[in-house]
Each structure stands twice: as C-alpha cells, then as structure tokens.
Amino acid sequence: MIKDLFINMTILISFISLGGQVAKKHNYEENNSLRTKIIIGTILGTLGCFLMLFSVKVNDNTIIDFRNIAIVISALFGGPIPIFITTALIAVFRVAYFGVNIAFLIGVVAAVLNSFGCWYIARRNIKTWRKWVYSIIYVLVVATIALFLILGNRSDFLIIISIYWISFCLVSAIIYWYIKYSLAANRLFNRLQKESTKDFLTGLNNVRQFDFVFNSTMKNALNKEESLSLLMVDIDFFKKVNDTYGHMEGDIVLKELGKILSENCRHFDEVSRNGGEEFSVLLPDCAYPRAMQIAERIKDAVKNHSFTLSTGVQIQIT
C-alpha cells in the first residue's frame, strides 16, 4: 500500500514539474482565457486518471489514491471550469476502467462533493495556504465517509484509514510546497526574461533589445531589398525638467512619452528607449518620405500634449 501511494506521489510531482515547464511563460494569477481553463482542467483530469491507474486496490471494487489532490489543485489554481472538467474526466475514466458498481456510485458522489466544497473554499477571501489546508481536510473527511460506506465492515478499516490520512497529509504538504516553489521560479524566470529585453520604466525595448531588433531587421531589409528607416528621438532640455521638478517627475514624462511614441507609430514598428531621454523608432519597409511623415506626426503629438505631473502641474516639452 505504501509503495503504491509513493508511486502516486511521484506521478503528482512529475505532472507538476512538466506543467511548470510547459506553462513557464504563463501567469496563472492573471485572468485566464477559456482555452487556458480547458487545458488546465484536462491536464489535471488526466493526472487524476494516471493516479487511479497506480492506485491501491483495497478490494475488487475499491481503490485508494491521491486523485483528490488533483481536484484541490484545480479548485485553487484553476476555477469552476477546470474543476468540472477534472471531475468529469476522473468519473468517466473510473467507470470505463473499473466498471459500474456501488463503489463507483459512492465515488462519483464523493468527487462531486469534493468539487463543490473545494470550489467554495477557493472563493473565500483567505490566504492560499489556508485554502489548501481546509480543502485537504475537507476531501479527507469526504473520502473517509465514502470508504466507511464501502469498507465499514472490514476489521482493518481503521488501519487503512490511518495510513491513508497520514500519507495524504504528508504528500499534500510536499505537493503544496512544490507548487509554490514552481510558481515562484516561473515568476522569477518571467521577470528576468522581461527585464533582459524591456526598459523597466517605460516598458519599451531596452538598448540590448534594440541592438538585436536593429540587426535582424537590417538583415531582413537587405535580403528583401526593402527600405528601412530609423528615427532618433531626444527630449529638448530634459535636464531642466529634472532640475526644476525632480527626477520622479521626469520619470512621469518619460513614461508618457513612451506611450505617445507607441500610439503614433505603426503597430509593427519597434519603439525603444536607448538611454536617458533618448528614444528610437525603427520603421521596417518604410522609405524616407513616409518616415518623415511619421516623424512629423510624433513631433506634433508631443508638442500638443500636456504632461501632467504628480503634483498636478502641467508642462509642455518638444
């Protein structure tokens, strides 16, 4: 029994590791699309099916495993749609692989109760670790009642339940820690990847990314024999803005200028902050006359824009 439950734990860790790598560039905390929610539910439902394949067979109709942890993960890190998909896949696999019997019916009712209960807990305004603990306790209580209805007349029932509770609590603690570790690692990876190419203040390309984009775009223009234009942009007397209002206010001006540059260029143009108050706009497939039109549009947009500082003061720049 312990060996099979250990295999269950390794399957859980393997799925989380693979899922963490696949979703490395995705932030689950953001509003997920329907497609993402379906993928999450399908992956966790598949995980539940794998766990049942390597479950502990108590008798001909009854199995014990950690598939309820997949439901808890789905509730806390997915939402109602992933929970429904996860539970449905587990139920379908259960009947397809083990057949319809009283244990199956009790198991389906338990799975539905676990889904609704974990979803309710996940919606509470409490810390994530508390949601995890409450969900684990809840699914254990439901599982214990289900097993009692099926195995209550067995002499070794208390031993089975004791081993299940201890192993489930231990594994759930390890899994929660590993999920938090994977999420933190992914957040750090995304932050470092973003900071390596984006300017921290404006969100535009930084000088390193500008060099990369410029070289690749130049090579592409030469190969296709297309025009390529580059606008070099510099704020007039920006030092005076910093000296008069402070560097914090100067940062507001830089951020706002970055938005103006992006809004007044074509959607495929590359806008970069090359350093200080120096910006650039790379214009692929753009000849000199068209580049001058874009440059004049940017210049007029900046000239006619009032930059509002944090103090409420409005200033003009050129």
GROMACS .gro file of C-alpha atoms in nm:
model
  318
    1MET     CA    1   0.000   0.000   0.000
    2ILE     CA    2   0.272   0.245   0.098
    3LYS     CA    3   0.472   0.162  -0.217
    4ASP     CA    4   0.173   0.232  -0.442
    5LEU     CA    5   0.097   0.559  -0.263
    6PHE     CA    6   0.461   0.660  -0.306
    7ILE     CA    7   0.423   0.598  -0.680
    8ASN     CA    8   0.116   0.823  -0.670
    9MET     CA    9   0.327   1.096  -0.513
   10THR     CA   10   0.598   1.069  -0.780
   11ILE     CA   11   0.330   1.094  -1.052
   12LEU     CA   12   0.197   1.411  -0.890
   13ILE     CA   13   0.542   1.568  -0.872
   14SER     CA   14   0.620   1.468  -1.231
   15PHE     CA   15   0.299   1.627  -1.362
   16ILE     CA   16   0.362   1.948  -1.167
   17SER     CA   17   0.720   1.963  -1.297
   18LEU     CA   18   0.611   1.912  -1.658
   19GLY     CA   19   0.320   2.153  -1.618
   20GLY     CA   20   0.553   2.414  -1.469
   21GLN     CA   21   0.785   2.387  -1.768
   22VAL     CA   22   0.506   2.398  -2.024
   23ALA     CA   23   0.341   2.698  -1.855
   24LYS     CA   24   0.668   2.875  -1.773
   25LYS     CA   25   0.567   3.189  -1.963
   26HIS     CA   26   0.212   3.191  -1.828
   27ASN     CA   27   0.093   3.359  -1.514
   28TYR     CA   28  -0.197   3.162  -1.365
   29GLU     CA   29  -0.286   3.461  -1.142
   30GLU     CA   30  -0.393   3.662  -1.445
   31ASN     CA   31  -0.743   3.623  -1.590
   32ASN     CA   32  -0.714   3.303  -1.788
   33SER     CA   33  -0.890   3.256  -2.120
   34LEU     CA   34  -1.149   2.981  -2.166
   35ARG     CA   35  -0.896   2.785  -2.370
   36THR     CA   36  -0.642   2.801  -2.086
   37LYS     CA   37  -0.903   2.689  -1.833
   38ILE     CA   38  -0.996   2.393  -2.052
   39ILE     CA   39  -0.629   2.297  -2.082
   40ILE     CA   40  -0.579   2.321  -1.704
   41GLY     CA   41  -0.886   2.106  -1.637
   42THR     CA   42  -0.782   1.849  -1.899
   43ILE     CA   43  -0.427   1.821  -1.764
   44LEU     CA   44  -0.543   1.780  -1.405
   45GLY     CA   45  -0.815   1.536  -1.509
   46THR     CA   46  -0.552   1.332  -1.693
   47LEU     CA   47  -0.339   1.345  -1.379
   48GLY     CA   48  -0.630   1.203  -1.179
   49CYS     CA   49  -0.666   0.920  -1.431
   50PHE     CA   50  -0.296   0.834  -1.406
   51LEU     CA   51  -0.320   0.829  -1.029
   52MET     CA   52  -0.607   0.580  -1.049
   53LEU     CA   53  -0.403   0.356  -1.276
   54PHE     CA   54  -0.145   0.322  -0.999
   55SER     CA   55  -0.388   0.322  -0.708
   56VAL     CA   56  -0.402   0.089  -0.409
   57LYS     CA   57  -0.660  -0.183  -0.471
   58VAL     CA   58  -0.836  -0.247  -0.140
   59ASN     CA   59  -1.081  -0.497  -0.290
   60ASP     CA   60  -1.227  -0.579  -0.632
   61ASN     CA   61  -1.433  -0.260  -0.641
   62THR     CA   62  -1.245  -0.016  -0.421
   63ILE     CA   63  -0.925   0.182  -0.485
   64ILE     CA   64  -0.733   0.440  -0.283
   65ASP     CA   65  -0.512   0.708  -0.438
   66PHE     CA   66  -0.435   1.081  -0.437
   67ARG     CA   67  -0.665   1.188  -0.723
   68ASN     CA   68  -0.846   1.425  -0.486
   69ILE     CA   69  -0.529   1.635  -0.474
   70ALA     CA   70  -0.577   1.698  -0.847
   71ILE     CA   71  -0.925   1.831  -0.768
   72VAL     CA   72  -0.786   2.057  -0.494
   73ILE     CA   73  -0.519   2.195  -0.731
   74SER     CA   74  -0.785   2.253  -0.996
   75ALA     CA   75  -1.003   2.445  -0.748
   76LEU     CA   76  -0.730   2.666  -0.605
   77PHE     CA   77  -0.534   2.740  -0.922
   78GLY     CA   78  -0.797   2.695  -1.193
   79GLY     CA   79  -1.157   2.776  -1.110
   80PRO     CA   80  -1.504   2.628  -1.170
   81ILE     CA   81  -1.449   2.526  -1.533
   82PRO     CA   82  -1.124   2.333  -1.466
   83ILE     CA   83  -1.286   2.168  -1.161
   84PHE     CA   84  -1.581   2.047  -1.371
   85ILE     CA   85  -1.351   1.912  -1.644
   86THR     CA   86  -1.117   1.746  -1.393
   87THR     CA   87  -1.403   1.577  -1.207
   88ALA     CA   88  -1.576   1.469  -1.529
   89LEU     CA   89  -1.260   1.309  -1.670
   90ILE     CA   90  -1.192   1.126  -1.344
   91ALA     CA   91  -1.551   0.995  -1.328
   92VAL     CA   92  -1.553   0.883  -1.693
   93PHE     CA   93  -1.219   0.707  -1.656
   94ARG     CA   94  -1.333   0.542  -1.332
   95VAL     CA   95  -1.637   0.382  -1.492
   96ALA     CA   96  -1.453   0.295  -1.817
   97TYR     CA   97  -1.165   0.124  -1.638
   98PHE     CA   98  -1.331  -0.027  -1.331
   99GLY     CA   99  -1.695  -0.055  -1.437
  100VAL     CA  100  -2.019   0.049  -1.271
  101ASN     CA  101  -2.075  -0.072  -0.914
  102ILE     CA  102  -2.172   0.062  -0.573
  103ALA     CA  103  -1.817   0.181  -0.510
  104PHE     CA  104  -1.827   0.378  -0.835
  105LEU     CA  105  -2.155   0.547  -0.743
  106ILE     CA  106  -2.026   0.643  -0.399
  107GLY     CA  107  -1.701   0.763  -0.559
  108VAL     CA  108  -1.886   0.985  -0.806
  109VAL     CA  109  -2.093   1.143  -0.529
  110ALA     CA  110  -1.772   1.199  -0.329
  111ALA     CA  111  -1.600   1.357  -0.631
  112VAL     CA  112  -1.892   1.594  -0.687
  113LEU     CA  113  -1.897   1.689  -0.318
  114ASN     CA  114  -1.521   1.747  -0.330
  115SER     CA  115  -1.555   1.967  -0.638
  116PHE     CA  116  -1.824   2.191  -0.491
  117GLY     CA  117  -1.659   2.201  -0.149
  118CYS     CA  118  -1.312   2.288  -0.281
  119TRP     CA  119  -1.457   2.550  -0.515
  120TYR     CA  120  -1.643   2.709  -0.224
  121ILE     CA  121  -1.325   2.713  -0.014
  122ALA     CA  122  -1.122   2.854  -0.306
  123ARG     CA  123  -1.360   3.152  -0.330
  124ARG     CA  124  -1.308   3.250   0.033
  125ASN     CA  125  -1.103   3.562   0.099
  126ILE     CA  126  -0.830   3.388   0.299
  127LYS     CA  127  -0.464   3.307   0.240
  128THR     CA  128  -0.383   3.041  -0.015
  129TRP     CA  129  -0.219   2.806   0.235
  130ARG     CA  130  -0.534   2.816   0.448
  131LYS     CA  131  -0.747   2.732   0.145
  132TRP     CA  132  -0.514   2.438   0.076
  133VAL     CA  133  -0.532   2.308   0.434
  134TYR     CA  134  -0.911   2.345   0.455
  135SER     CA  135  -0.954   2.175   0.115
  136ILE     CA  136  -0.728   1.884   0.213
  137ILE     CA  137  -0.916   1.831   0.539
  138TYR     CA  138  -1.248   1.852   0.356
  139VAL     CA  139  -1.161   1.593   0.087
  140LEU     CA  140  -1.018   1.362   0.354
  141VAL     CA  141  -1.341   1.375   0.553
  142VAL     CA  142  -1.546   1.307   0.239
  143ALA     CA  143  -1.313   1.021   0.140
  144THR     CA  144  -1.333   0.871   0.490
  145ILE     CA  145  -1.714   0.872   0.482
  146ALA     CA  146  -1.710   0.716   0.134
  147LEU     CA  147  -1.467   0.445   0.239
  148PHE     CA  148  -1.669   0.377   0.554
  149LEU     CA  149  -1.980   0.319   0.344
  150ILE     CA  150  -1.786   0.071   0.130
  151LEU     CA  151  -1.544  -0.090   0.380
  152GLY     CA  152  -1.700  -0.022   0.717
  153ASN     CA  153  -1.739  -0.390   0.799
  154ARG     CA  154  -1.370  -0.473   0.748
  155SER     CA  155  -1.159  -0.540   1.055
  156ASP     CA  156  -0.862  -0.350   0.914
  157PHE     CA  157  -1.067  -0.040   0.821
  158LEU     CA  158  -0.904   0.181   1.087
  159ILE     CA  159  -0.555   0.077   0.974
  160ILE     CA  160  -0.639   0.158   0.609
  161ILE     CA  161  -0.786   0.496   0.702
  162SER     CA  162  -0.492   0.581   0.931
  163ILE     CA  163  -0.234   0.505   0.662
  164TYR     CA  164  -0.440   0.698   0.407
  165TRP     CA  165  -0.475   1.007   0.628
  166ILE     CA  166  -0.107   1.017   0.724
  167SER     CA  167   0.018   0.963   0.369
  168PHE     CA  168  -0.236   1.204   0.220
  169CYS     CA  169  -0.144   1.483   0.464
  170LEU     CA  170   0.228   1.428   0.413
  171VAL     CA  171   0.204   1.418   0.033
  172SER     CA  172  -0.032   1.717   0.016
  173ALA     CA  173   0.217   1.924   0.220
  174ILE     CA  174   0.501   1.826  -0.016
  175ILE     CA  175   0.288   1.900  -0.324
  176TYR     CA  176   0.179   2.241  -0.193
  177TRP     CA  177   0.539   2.337  -0.124
  178TYR     CA  178   0.645   2.217  -0.468
  179ILE     CA  179   0.364   2.408  -0.643
  180LYS     CA  180   0.458   2.729  -0.460
  181TYR     CA  181   0.825   2.670  -0.550
  182SER     CA  182   0.739   2.613  -0.918
  183LEU     CA  183   0.520   2.925  -0.933
  184ALA     CA  184   0.789   3.137  -0.768
  185ALA     CA  185   1.052   3.001  -1.007
  186ASN     CA  186   0.830   3.079  -1.307
  187ARG     CA  187   0.760   3.432  -1.183
  188LEU     CA  188   1.132   3.492  -1.139
  189PHE     CA  189   1.205   3.349  -1.485
  190ASN     CA  190   0.942   3.574  -1.647
  191ARG     CA  191   1.066   3.881  -1.462
  192LEU     CA  192   1.429   3.823  -1.558
  193GLN     CA  193   1.333   3.747  -1.917
  194LYS     CA  194   1.128   4.066  -1.937
  195GLU     CA  195   1.397   4.279  -1.773
  196SER     CA  196   1.656   4.146  -2.018
  197THR     CA  197   1.466   4.295  -2.314
  198LYS     CA  198   1.237   4.567  -2.174
  199ASP     CA  199   1.310   4.906  -2.021
  200PHE     CA  200   1.197   4.895  -1.656
  201LEU     CA  201   1.039   5.242  -1.667
  202THR     CA  202   0.858   5.268  -2.000
  203GLY     CA  203   0.808   4.902  -2.092
  204LEU     CA  204   0.966   4.971  -2.432
  205ASN     CA  205   1.257   4.778  -2.579
  206ASN     CA  206   1.581   4.846  -2.392
  207VAL     CA  207   1.909   4.917  -2.570
  208ARG     CA  208   2.005   4.548  -2.570
  209GLN     CA  209   1.681   4.452  -2.743
  210PHE     CA  210   1.716   4.749  -2.977
  211ASP     CA  211   2.054   4.618  -3.094
  212PHE     CA  212   1.908   4.273  -3.156
  213VAL     CA  213   1.598   4.403  -3.340
  214PHE     CA  214   1.801   4.656  -3.541
  215ASN     CA  215   2.049   4.396  -3.665
  216SER     CA  216   1.782   4.139  -3.752
  217THR     CA  217   1.560   4.400  -3.923
  218MET     CA  218   1.857   4.539  -4.117
  219LYS     CA  219   1.946   4.190  -4.241
  220ASN     CA  220   1.585   4.124  -4.339
  221ALA     CA  221   1.564   4.458  -4.527
  222LEU     CA  222   1.882   4.382  -4.721
  223ASN     CA  223   1.762   4.034  -4.814
  224LYS     CA  224   1.423   4.162  -4.934
  225GLU     CA  225   1.568   4.484  -5.078
  226GLU     CA  226   1.321   4.690  -4.873
  227SER     CA  227   1.357   5.038  -4.730
  228LEU     CA  228   1.436   5.076  -4.362
  229SER     CA  229   1.418   5.398  -4.162
  230LEU     CA  230   1.526   5.483  -3.811
  231LEU     CA  231   1.404   5.779  -3.607
  232MET     CA  232   1.629   5.902  -3.328
  233VAL     CA  233   1.425   6.091  -3.068
  234ASP     CA  234   1.560   6.314  -2.791
  235ILE     CA  235   1.372   6.543  -2.549
  236ASP     CA  236   1.484   6.903  -2.569
  237PHE     CA  237   1.642   7.036  -2.248
  238PHE     CA  238   1.523   6.739  -2.040
  239LYS     CA  239   1.782   6.819  -1.773
  240LYS     CA  240   1.585   7.134  -1.700
  241VAL     CA  241   1.274   6.925  -1.629
  242ASN     CA  242   1.464   6.710  -1.380
  243ASP     CA  243   1.633   7.009  -1.216
  244THR     CA  244   1.306   7.202  -1.184
  245TYR     CA  245   1.060   6.930  -1.084
  246GLY     CA  246   1.280   6.636  -0.973
  247HIS     CA  247   1.373   6.303  -1.124
  248MET     CA  248   1.047   6.135  -1.013
  249GLU     CA  249   0.851   6.386  -1.219
  250GLY     CA  250   1.094   6.341  -1.505
  251ASP     CA  251   1.016   5.968  -1.500
  252ILE     CA  252   0.647   6.050  -1.547
  253VAL     CA  253   0.736   6.249  -1.858
  254LEU     CA  254   0.947   5.962  -1.996
  255LYS     CA  255   0.671   5.707  -1.940
  256GLU     CA  256   0.412   5.930  -2.104
  257LEU     CA  257   0.643   5.998  -2.398
  258GLY     CA  258   0.686   5.623  -2.446
  259LYS     CA  259   0.307   5.588  -2.481
  260ILE     CA  260   0.289   5.875  -2.731
  261LEU     CA  261   0.563   5.720  -2.944
  262SER     CA  262   0.388   5.382  -2.947
  263GLU     CA  263   0.047   5.532  -3.027
  264ASN     CA  264   0.173   5.740  -3.319
  265CYS     CA  265   0.366   5.463  -3.495
  266ARG     CA  266   0.251   5.166  -3.699
  267HIS     CA  267   0.170   4.858  -3.492
  268PHE     CA  268   0.473   4.667  -3.625
  269ASP     CA  269   0.727   4.947  -3.570
  270GLU     CA  270   0.982   4.893  -3.293
  271VAL     CA  271   0.997   5.165  -3.027
  272SER     CA  272   1.293   5.159  -2.788
  273ARG     CA  273   1.437   5.362  -2.505
  274ASN     CA  274   1.807   5.373  -2.581
  275GLY     CA  275   1.904   5.551  -2.259
  276GLY     CA  276   1.812   5.855  -2.050
  277GLU     CA  277   1.577   6.071  -2.259
  278GLU     CA  278   1.692   5.912  -2.584
  279PHE     CA  279   1.442   5.703  -2.778
  280SER     CA  280   1.433   5.541  -3.120
  281VAL     CA  281   1.171   5.417  -3.361
  282LEU     CA  282   1.264   5.152  -3.615
  283LEU     CA  283   1.043   5.165  -3.927
  284PRO     CA  284   1.059   4.846  -4.139
  285ASP     CA  285   0.963   4.872  -4.507
  286CYS     CA  286   0.945   5.249  -4.476
  287ALA     CA  287   1.110   5.488  -4.724
  288TYR     CA  288   1.232   5.838  -4.640
  289PRO     CA  289   0.914   6.035  -4.732
  290ARG     CA  290   0.690   5.809  -4.522
  291ALA     CA  291   0.941   5.815  -4.235
  292MET     CA  292   0.933   6.196  -4.238
  293GLN     CA  293   0.552   6.192  -4.216
  294ILE     CA  294   0.566   5.963  -3.910
  295ALA     CA  295   0.838   6.178  -3.754
  296GLU     CA  296   0.633   6.495  -3.803
  297ARG     CA  297   0.326   6.325  -3.656
  298ILE     CA  298   0.523   6.222  -3.348
  299LYS     CA  299   0.675   6.569  -3.311
  300ASP     CA  300   0.334   6.739  -3.333
  301ALA     CA  301   0.174   6.488  -3.093
  302VAL     CA  302   0.442   6.558  -2.831
  303LYS     CA  303   0.423   6.935  -2.885
  304ASN     CA  304   0.045   6.939  -2.838
  305HIS     CA  305   0.042   6.706  -2.538
  306SER     CA  306   0.022   6.837  -2.182
  307PHE     CA  307   0.230   6.626  -1.944
  308THR     CA  308   0.059   6.615  -1.603
  309LEU     CA  309   0.299   6.567  -1.311
  310SER     CA  310   0.210   6.405  -0.978
  311THR     CA  311   0.163   6.750  -0.825
  312GLY     CA  312  -0.099   6.837  -1.085
  313VAL     CA  313   0.132   7.076  -1.269
  314GLN     CA  314   0.111   7.053  -1.647
  315ILE     CA  315   0.416   7.111  -1.864
  316GLN     CA  316   0.495   7.103  -2.236
  317ILE     CA  317   0.802   6.952  -2.397
  318THR     CA  318   0.935   6.933  -2.751
   0.00000   0.00000   0.00000
